[in-house]
Coordinates of C-alpha atoms in Angstrom, one line a residue:
M27 CA 18.8 -29.6 4.7
K28 CA 19.5 -27.2 1.4
S29 CA 16.2 -28.0 0.0
K30 CA 14.1 -27.9 3.1
L31 CA 15.9 -24.3 3.8
L32 CA 15.2 -23.2 0.1
S33 CA 11.4 -24.5 0.5
L34 CA 11.3 -22.4 3.4
V35 CA 12.3 -19.5 1.8
I36 CA 9.8 -19.5 -1.1
A37 CA 7.4 -20.4 0.9
S38 CA 7.8 -17.2 2.9
L39 CA 8.3 -15.2 -0.2
I40 CA 5.1 -16.4 -1.7
T41 CA 3.4 -15.6 1.8
A42 CA 5.1 -12.4 1.9
I43 CA 3.8 -11.1 -1.4
L44 CA 0.3 -12.5 -0.6
F45 CA 0.5 -10.7 2.7
S46 CA 1.7 -7.4 1.2
Q47 CA -1.1 -7.6 -1.5
F48 CA -4.0 -8.1 1.1
G49 CA -2.3 -5.4 3.2
L50 CA -2.7 -3.2 0.6
L51 CA -6.3 -4.2 -0.1
R52 CA -6.9 -3.4 3.4
R53 CA -5.3 -0.1 3.6
E54 CA -7.2 0.8 0.4
Q55 CA -10.3 -0.6 2.2
I56 CA -9.8 1.3 5.6
T57 CA -9.0 4.4 3.7
A58 CA -12.5 4.3 1.4
L59 CA -14.2 3.4 4.8
E60 CA -12.5 6.7 6.5
K61 CA -13.6 8.7 3.6
A62 CA -17.3 7.7 3.8
N63 CA -17.1 8.3 7.5
R64 CA -15.6 11.5 7.2
L65 CA -18.3 12.6 4.6
A66 CA -21.3 11.4 6.7
A67 CA -19.8 13.3 9.4
S68 CA -19.2 16.5 7.6
Q69 CA -23.0 16.6 6.6
E70 CA -24.1 15.6 9.9
L71 CA -22.2 18.6 11.3
S72 CA -23.0 20.9 8.3
I73 CA -26.6 20.4 9.1
I74 CA -25.8 21.0 12.7
T75 CA -23.7 24.4 12.5
S76 CA -26.4 25.7 9.7
N77 CA -29.3 25.3 12.0
M78 CA -27.4 27.0 14.8
Q79 CA -26.1 29.8 12.6
T80 CA -29.9 30.6 11.2
V81 CA -31.1 30.8 14.9
L82 CA -28.4 33.2 15.8
N83 CA -28.6 35.2 12.9
L84 CA -32.3 35.5 13.6
S85 CA -31.7 36.9 16.8
M86 CA -29.4 39.5 15.9
Q87 CA -32.1 40.4 13.3
Y88 CA -34.4 40.8 16.4
A89 CA -32.2 43.0 18.1
E90 CA -31.8 45.1 15.0
F91 CA -35.7 45.5 14.9
F92 CA -35.9 46.8 18.7
E93 CA -33.0 49.1 18.1
V94 CA -34.7 50.5 15.3
L95 CA -37.8 50.6 17.1
I96 CA -36.4 52.8 19.9
A97 CA -34.0 55.0 17.7
N98 CA -37.0 56.2 15.8
N99 CA -39.2 56.7 19.1
P100 CA -37.1 56.6 22.2
E101 CA -40.6 56.9 24.1
T102 CA -42.0 53.8 22.8
P103 CA -44.2 52.5 25.5
E104 CA -43.4 49.3 27.3
E105 CA -46.8 47.9 26.2
T106 CA -45.4 48.3 22.8
I107 CA -42.3 46.5 23.3
T108 CA -43.9 43.8 25.1
I109 CA -46.3 42.9 22.2
Y110 CA -43.4 42.7 20.1
A111 CA -41.2 40.8 22.7
A112 CA -44.2 38.1 23.2
S113 CA -44.7 37.5 19.8
I114 CA -41.2 36.8 19.2
I115 CA -40.7 34.3 22.3
E116 CA -43.8 32.6 21.1
N117 CA -42.7 31.8 17.7
N118 CA -39.3 31.2 18.8
P119 CA -39.0 29.3 21.8
M120 CA -35.4 29.1 21.7
V121 CA -35.1 32.8 22.8
H122 CA -34.9 32.6 26.6
N123 CA -35.9 36.9 26.9
V124 CA -35.8 40.2 25.3
S125 CA -33.9 43.0 27.4
I126 CA -33.7 46.7 27.0
A127 CA -30.9 48.5 28.9
P128 CA -31.0 52.3 28.7
D129 CA -27.4 53.7 29.6
G130 CA -26.3 50.3 29.5
I131 CA -28.8 49.3 33.0
V132 CA -31.3 46.8 32.5
E133 CA -34.9 48.6 33.1
Y134 CA -37.1 46.2 31.0
I135 CA -36.9 42.4 30.3
Y136 CA -39.5 40.0 29.0
P137 CA -40.8 37.9 30.3
I138 CA -39.7 39.1 34.0
E139 CA -40.7 36.0 35.8
G140 CA -37.2 33.7 36.3
N141 CA -35.4 37.0 35.2
E142 CA -36.1 39.4 38.1
A143 CA -32.2 39.3 39.1
A144 CA -31.4 40.8 36.0
I145 CA -33.5 43.6 36.8
G146 CA -31.1 47.0 37.4
H147 CA -27.9 45.5 36.2
N148 CA -25.6 47.5 34.9
L149 CA -23.6 46.2 32.2
F150 CA -20.7 48.7 31.9
E151 CA -19.9 47.9 35.4
D152 CA -19.8 44.4 34.7
P153 CA -16.2 43.1 33.8
N154 CA -17.6 40.1 32.1
R155 CA -20.2 42.0 30.0
A156 CA -18.3 45.8 29.3
S157 CA -16.0 44.7 26.7
Y158 CA -19.2 43.5 24.4
L159 CA -20.6 46.6 24.7
Y160 CA -17.9 48.8 23.5
K161 CA -17.8 46.3 20.6
A162 CA -21.3 46.8 19.9
M163 CA -20.9 50.7 20.0
E164 CA -17.9 50.4 17.7
T165 CA -19.2 48.3 14.9
R166 CA -22.7 49.6 15.3
Q167 CA -23.8 45.8 14.6
S168 CA -25.4 43.0 17.0
V169 CA -22.6 41.4 19.2
S170 CA -22.8 37.9 20.2
Q171 CA -21.6 36.6 23.6
G172 CA -22.0 33.4 25.3
P173 CA -22.6 30.8 26.0
V174 CA -22.2 32.5 29.7
E175 CA -23.6 32.0 33.1
A176 CA -26.5 34.7 33.6
I177 CA -26.8 36.1 36.8
Q178 CA -30.5 35.0 36.7
G179 CA -29.1 31.6 36.1
G180 CA -28.8 29.3 33.0
M181 CA -26.2 29.0 30.2
L182 CA -27.6 32.2 27.9
I183 CA -26.3 33.6 24.5
F184 CA -26.5 37.4 24.4
N185 CA -26.9 39.3 21.1
R186 CA -26.6 43.0 22.0
R187 CA -27.2 45.9 19.7
A188 CA -26.5 49.4 20.7
I189 CA -29.1 51.8 20.2
Y190 CA -28.2 55.6 19.0
T191 CA -30.9 58.4 19.0
M192 CA -30.7 61.9 17.9
E193 CA -31.1 64.8 20.5
S194 CA -30.6 68.7 19.4
G195 CA -28.8 67.4 16.1
E196 CA -26.9 65.1 17.7
E197 CA -26.4 61.4 17.8
K198 CA -26.3 60.1 21.5
L199 CA -26.1 56.6 22.6
W200 CA -29.6 55.7 24.3
G201 CA -28.8 52.3 25.4
F202 CA -28.9 48.5 24.4
S203 CA -31.3 46.2 22.9
T204 CA -30.7 42.3 23.7
I205 CA -31.9 39.0 22.6
V206 CA -31.2 36.0 24.8
I207 CA -31.1 32.6 23.7
N208 CA -31.1 29.6 25.9
F209 CA -28.2 27.4 25.0
D210 CA -29.7 24.3 26.5
K211 CA -33.0 24.6 24.5
M212 CA -31.2 25.1 21.2
L213 CA -29.4 22.1 22.1
E214 CA -32.6 20.3 22.9
S215 CA -34.2 21.5 19.8
F216 CA -31.6 19.9 17.4
Q217 CA -31.6 16.8 19.6
L218 CA -27.8 17.5 20.0
K219 CA -26.1 15.9 23.2
P220 CA -22.1 15.3 23.3
E221 CA -22.8 11.7 22.4
K222 CA -25.5 11.1 19.6
G223 CA -25.7 7.8 17.8
D224 CA -22.4 7.0 16.4
Y225 CA -20.9 10.3 17.0
Q226 CA -19.3 12.7 19.8
F227 CA -19.5 16.4 19.8
A228 CA -17.8 19.3 20.9
M229 CA -17.7 23.0 21.4
K230 CA -15.1 25.6 22.3
V231 CA -15.8 29.5 22.2
E232 CA -12.6 31.0 23.2
A233 CA -12.9 33.9 26.0
A234 CA -16.9 33.4 25.9
N235 CA -17.1 35.6 29.1
G236 CA -14.5 37.9 28.1
H237 CA -12.0 35.8 30.0
E238 CA -12.5 32.3 30.3
D239 CA -13.2 29.6 27.3
F240 CA -16.4 27.9 27.0
L241 CA -16.2 23.9 26.8
W242 CA -18.9 21.8 25.9
G243 CA -19.2 18.1 25.0
H244 CA -16.3 15.8 24.3
T245 CA -13.8 18.3 24.5
E246 CA -11.1 15.3 24.1
I247 CA -11.7 15.2 20.6
L248 CA -10.6 18.7 20.2
E249 CA -7.1 17.2 20.4
L250 CA -7.9 14.5 17.7
D251 CA -8.5 14.3 14.2
A252 CA -11.9 15.6 14.4
L253 CA -13.7 17.6 11.8
K254 CA -14.3 21.0 12.7
Q255 CA -16.4 23.9 11.6
S256 CA -17.3 27.4 12.8
I257 CA -20.0 29.4 13.4
V258 CA -18.9 33.1 12.8
L259 CA -20.9 35.6 14.8
P260 CA -20.2 39.5 15.2
G261 CA -17.7 39.6 18.1
E262 CA -16.8 35.7 18.7
E263 CA -16.6 32.4 16.8
W264 CA -18.0 28.8 18.0
A265 CA -15.4 26.1 16.9
F266 CA -17.6 22.5 16.6
A267 CA -16.2 19.3 16.1
I268 CA -17.1 15.8 15.3
Y269 CA -15.6 12.5 16.0
P270 CA -17.2 9.2 15.1
V271 CA -17.2 6.8 18.5
G272 CA -14.5 4.4 17.5
G273 CA -12.6 6.5 15.2
W274 CA -12.6 6.8 11.4
A275 CA -12.3 3.5 10.5
R276 CA -15.3 2.9 12.5
G277 CA -17.3 -0.1 10.9
S278 CA -13.9 -2.0 10.0
S279 CA -15.1 -4.6 12.3
T280 CA -16.6 -7.1 9.3
F281 CA -13.2 -6.5 7.2
Q282 CA -11.3 -7.1 10.7
S283 CA -13.3 -10.4 10.9
L284 CA -12.4 -11.1 7.2
T285 CA -8.9 -10.2 8.2
Y286 CA -8.5 -13.2 10.8
L287 CA -10.0 -15.7 7.8
I288 CA -7.2 -14.4 5.5
Y289 CA -4.7 -14.7 7.8
T290 CA -5.7 -18.0 8.3
M291 CA -5.4 -18.7 4.7
L292 CA -1.9 -17.0 4.7
I293 CA -0.6 -19.5 7.1
M294 CA -2.4 -22.4 5.1
V295 CA -0.7 -21.0 1.9
F296 CA 2.4 -21.0 3.5
I297 CA 2.3 -24.4 4.9
L298 CA 0.7 -25.8 1.4
S299 CA 3.8 -23.9 -0.3
F300 CA 6.1 -25.3 1.8
F301 CA 5.3 -28.7 1.6
Y302 CA 4.6 -28.3 -1.9
M303 CA 8.2 -27.2 -2.9
M304 CA 9.6 -30.1 -0.9
H305 CA 7.6 -32.2 -2.8
Y306 CA 9.1 -30.6 -5.8
F307 CA 12.8 -30.5 -4.9
R308 CA 12.3 -34.5 -4.0
I309 CA 11.3 -34.9 -7.4
M310 CA 14.0 -32.9 -9.0
D311 CA 16.5 -34.7 -6.9
F312 CA 15.2 -37.7 -7.4
T313 CA 15.4 -37.0 -11.4
K314 CA 19.2 -36.0 -10.7
K315 CA 20.4 -39.3 -8.8
D316 CA 20.7 -42.9 -9.5
T317 CA 17.7 -44.6 -7.8
L318 CA 19.5 -47.6 -6.4
T319 CA 22.7 -46.1 -4.7
G320 CA 21.2 -42.3 -4.2
V321 CA 24.3 -41.1 -6.1
L322 CA 24.0 -38.6 -9.1
N323 CA 23.2 -40.2 -12.5
H324 CA 25.2 -39.8 -15.6
K325 CA 23.3 -37.1 -17.1
S326 CA 23.6 -34.8 -13.7
F327 CA 27.2 -36.0 -13.4
R328 CA 27.9 -34.4 -17.0
N329 CA 25.7 -31.6 -16.5
F330 CA 27.7 -30.9 -13.3
V331 CA 31.2 -31.3 -14.7
D332 CA 30.6 -29.2 -18.0
K333 CA 29.4 -26.3 -15.7
Q334 CA 32.8 -26.8 -13.5
L335 CA 34.6 -26.7 -16.8
R336 CA 32.9 -23.7 -18.0
Q337 CA 34.0 -22.0 -14.8
G338 CA 37.5 -23.0 -15.5
K339 CA 38.0 -25.2 -12.8
H340 CA 40.9 -27.8 -12.6
L341 CA 39.5 -30.9 -12.0
A342 CA 39.6 -34.8 -12.9
I343 CA 37.4 -37.6 -13.3
V344 CA 37.7 -41.0 -12.5
I345 CA 36.4 -44.1 -14.5
I346 CA 35.7 -47.1 -11.9
D347 CA 34.4 -50.8 -13.4
L348 CA 33.5 -53.4 -11.6
D349 CA 35.1 -56.8 -12.8
R350 CA 33.3 -59.7 -13.8
F351 CA 30.2 -58.3 -12.0
K352 CA 27.9 -60.6 -14.3
E353 CA 29.2 -63.5 -12.1
I354 CA 28.0 -62.2 -8.8
N355 CA 24.6 -62.0 -10.4
D356 CA 24.5 -65.2 -11.7
T357 CA 26.1 -66.8 -8.2
F358 CA 24.3 -65.2 -5.5
G359 CA 21.3 -63.5 -7.6
H360 CA 20.1 -60.0 -8.7
P361 CA 19.4 -58.7 -4.9
V362 CA 22.8 -59.4 -3.7
G363 CA 24.4 -57.8 -6.9
D364 CA 22.3 -54.6 -6.2
E365 CA 23.6 -54.8 -2.6
V366 CA 27.0 -55.1 -3.8
I367 CA 26.3 -51.9 -6.3
K368 CA 24.9 -50.0 -2.8
E369 CA 28.0 -50.8 -0.8
T370 CA 30.5 -49.8 -3.5
A371 CA 28.9 -46.7 -4.0
K372 CA 28.9 -46.2 -0.1
R373 CA 32.6 -47.0 -0.1
L374 CA 33.5 -44.7 -2.9
S375 CA 31.7 -41.8 -1.3
G376 CA 33.5 -42.4 1.8
A377 CA 36.8 -42.2 0.4
L378 CA 36.0 -38.7 -1.3
R379 CA 36.2 -35.2 0.1
A380 CA 33.2 -33.1 0.4
T381 CA 33.8 -31.2 -2.9
D382 CA 34.2 -34.4 -4.7
K383 CA 31.3 -35.9 -6.5
L384 CA 30.2 -39.8 -7.2
A385 CA 28.0 -40.9 -9.9
R386 CA 26.9 -44.3 -11.2
I387 CA 27.1 -43.8 -14.9
G388 CA 26.1 -47.5 -15.8
G389 CA 25.2 -51.0 -14.1
D390 CA 28.4 -51.5 -12.7
E391 CA 30.5 -48.4 -13.9
F392 CA 31.0 -45.5 -11.5
A393 CA 32.6 -42.0 -12.3
I394 CA 34.2 -39.6 -10.0
Y395 CA 34.7 -36.0 -10.2
I396 CA 37.9 -34.7 -8.2
D397 CA 37.6 -31.1 -7.5
E398 CA 40.7 -28.7 -7.4
C399 CA 42.9 -31.5 -9.0
I400 CA 45.9 -29.2 -10.0
D401 CA 48.4 -32.2 -10.1
N402 CA 48.7 -35.8 -9.6
K403 CA 49.3 -36.1 -5.9
V404 CA 45.7 -35.1 -5.0
L405 CA 44.4 -37.7 -7.8
M406 CA 46.8 -40.5 -6.3
Q407 CA 45.8 -40.0 -2.8
I408 CA 41.9 -40.3 -3.6
E409 CA 42.8 -43.3 -5.9
E410 CA 44.7 -45.1 -3.2
R411 CA 41.8 -44.8 -0.7
I412 CA 39.5 -46.1 -3.1
K413 CA 41.6 -48.9 -3.7
T414 CA 42.1 -49.7 0.3
S415 CA 38.1 -49.2 0.5
L416 CA 37.1 -51.8 -2.1
S417 CA 39.5 -54.0 -1.5
M418 CA 38.0 -54.8 1.8
T419 CA 35.6 -57.8 2.0
M420 CA 31.7 -57.3 1.7
E421 CA 29.7 -59.0 3.9
I422 CA 26.0 -59.1 2.3
N423 CA 23.4 -61.6 3.1
H424 CA 25.8 -63.9 4.7
N425 CA 27.9 -64.0 1.7
S426 CA 31.7 -62.7 2.0
I427 CA 32.3 -61.1 -1.4
N428 CA 35.7 -59.7 -2.8
I429 CA 35.6 -57.6 -5.5
K430 CA 37.9 -56.6 -8.3
F431 CA 38.1 -53.4 -10.0
S432 CA 39.6 -51.1 -12.7
M433 CA 40.3 -47.5 -12.7
G434 CA 40.8 -44.7 -15.1
H435 CA 41.3 -41.3 -14.8
A436 CA 41.6 -37.7 -17.0
I437 CA 42.8 -34.4 -15.8
S438 CA 41.3 -31.2 -17.3
G439 CA 44.0 -29.6 -19.6
K440 CA 46.3 -32.3 -19.9
D441 CA 43.5 -35.1 -21.1
G442 CA 40.9 -33.1 -22.6
H443 CA 38.8 -29.7 -22.3
S444 CA 35.5 -30.9 -22.4
Y445 CA 33.4 -33.7 -20.7
G446 CA 33.4 -36.0 -23.8
E447 CA 37.3 -35.8 -24.2
L448 CA 37.6 -36.3 -20.9
Y449 CA 35.6 -39.2 -20.0
T450 CA 37.1 -41.1 -23.6
S451 CA 40.2 -40.8 -22.0
A452 CA 39.5 -42.0 -18.8
D453 CA 37.4 -44.6 -20.0
R454 CA 40.3 -45.7 -22.3
K455 CA 42.7 -46.1 -19.5
M456 CA 40.6 -48.0 -17.5
Y457 CA 40.1 -50.7 -20.0
L458 CA 43.8 -50.6 -20.4
N459 CA 44.2 -51.1 -16.8
K460 CA 41.5 -54.2 -16.6
G461 CA 44.0 -56.6 -17.6
A462 CA 44.3 -59.4 -15.6
N463 CA 42.0 -58.2 -13.0
K464 CA 39.3 -60.9 -11.7
L465 CA 36.4 -60.7 -9.6
H466 CA 36.4 -63.2 -6.7
A467 CA 33.5 -63.5 -4.8
I468 CA 33.2 -65.8 -2.0
D469 CA 30.8 -67.0 0.5
S470 CA 31.2 -69.5 3.5
K471 CA 31.4 -72.4 1.1
Q472 CA 32.5 -71.0 -2.4
Q473 CA 34.8 -68.5 -3.9
L474 CA 34.8 -67.0 -7.2

């Protein structure tokens, strides 16, 4: 039972060490995979945000162009504005329209088709637009707003710039030039969808219409460990996020399959380790014990007693020798003699306490370790039990055999301080006690 428990502990320890090493390797693999996925996602997101930033910056330059055009000539003919507007839209399909709003009221828009509802729209009176007009006036820069739902329909991005002219030596607000980007067309041009390939995308613009946030895509990833990059525009900031479908450990399924294989191997290692240790302990146990009786052999007995003496234990050893044992072998044969030795060992073990030890140290000679033998009382009680047990007739292979034996003992401290001294003392006393002891072996017809 002890060897089984120890084998279980050692096998568990070996498996735990291997498991921890595999776990460390697996974590390193997943960490490396996550880093690679983050790098790829970062590159993907950088391309998207960079392209969008370029488009939006260009639209602001167009707004500035019309601001310069009209500031220099407030009477610029509508036909001239249309020529420039048509050229811009032709070369930039994401531009939805160009509008001019004198005093904040939209009077010109190109193309007019589909944008009729915007004509006459007073931007200063629109609570969702007015704040952006004032910001354009304050900063004297193009100010972005959007994406927002336009009055003519569609999700649009407005880039407005205030136009100032000089009248009688004084600067006066003339109106606003606006370049409008179609948000859906911009996404389409970049082939950007809420889920594209292995990635999910999301976008957030705070207070895009002046009051409410604009949200697009898989907005739930904004709350996850998504990568985020910003598009910074005058007046607002767009937050773009990217997150892999399946998380940053995406692609670990191959390693996961390998994990199952390794777990199976670890189970096999545990089983093999357990049975190997059990076999090892059986071999070790075999080398410590007498092969015939299963009790300790002389070497193991001596090592055990030496260890107890080093620990300062009070002990005694008893030497027992079977008298005239050779006659049993000669009369009944060696197989019966072996059975007598085995039965003797069994009876001696039964006469001892759990803390005592029995050894066979020769052909018909036994040695007993008596634990915590402080006085002769304990020793005498055990010797009495031994005499009673060995005096009973043995029934072996239909033969009734009575044995006689001689005993001698030695007590540590009193009779010696080493195993050699104790053994010599006990052995000497045993031979002194042999005296007239004789072996009597009786079967149904014969008595020795």
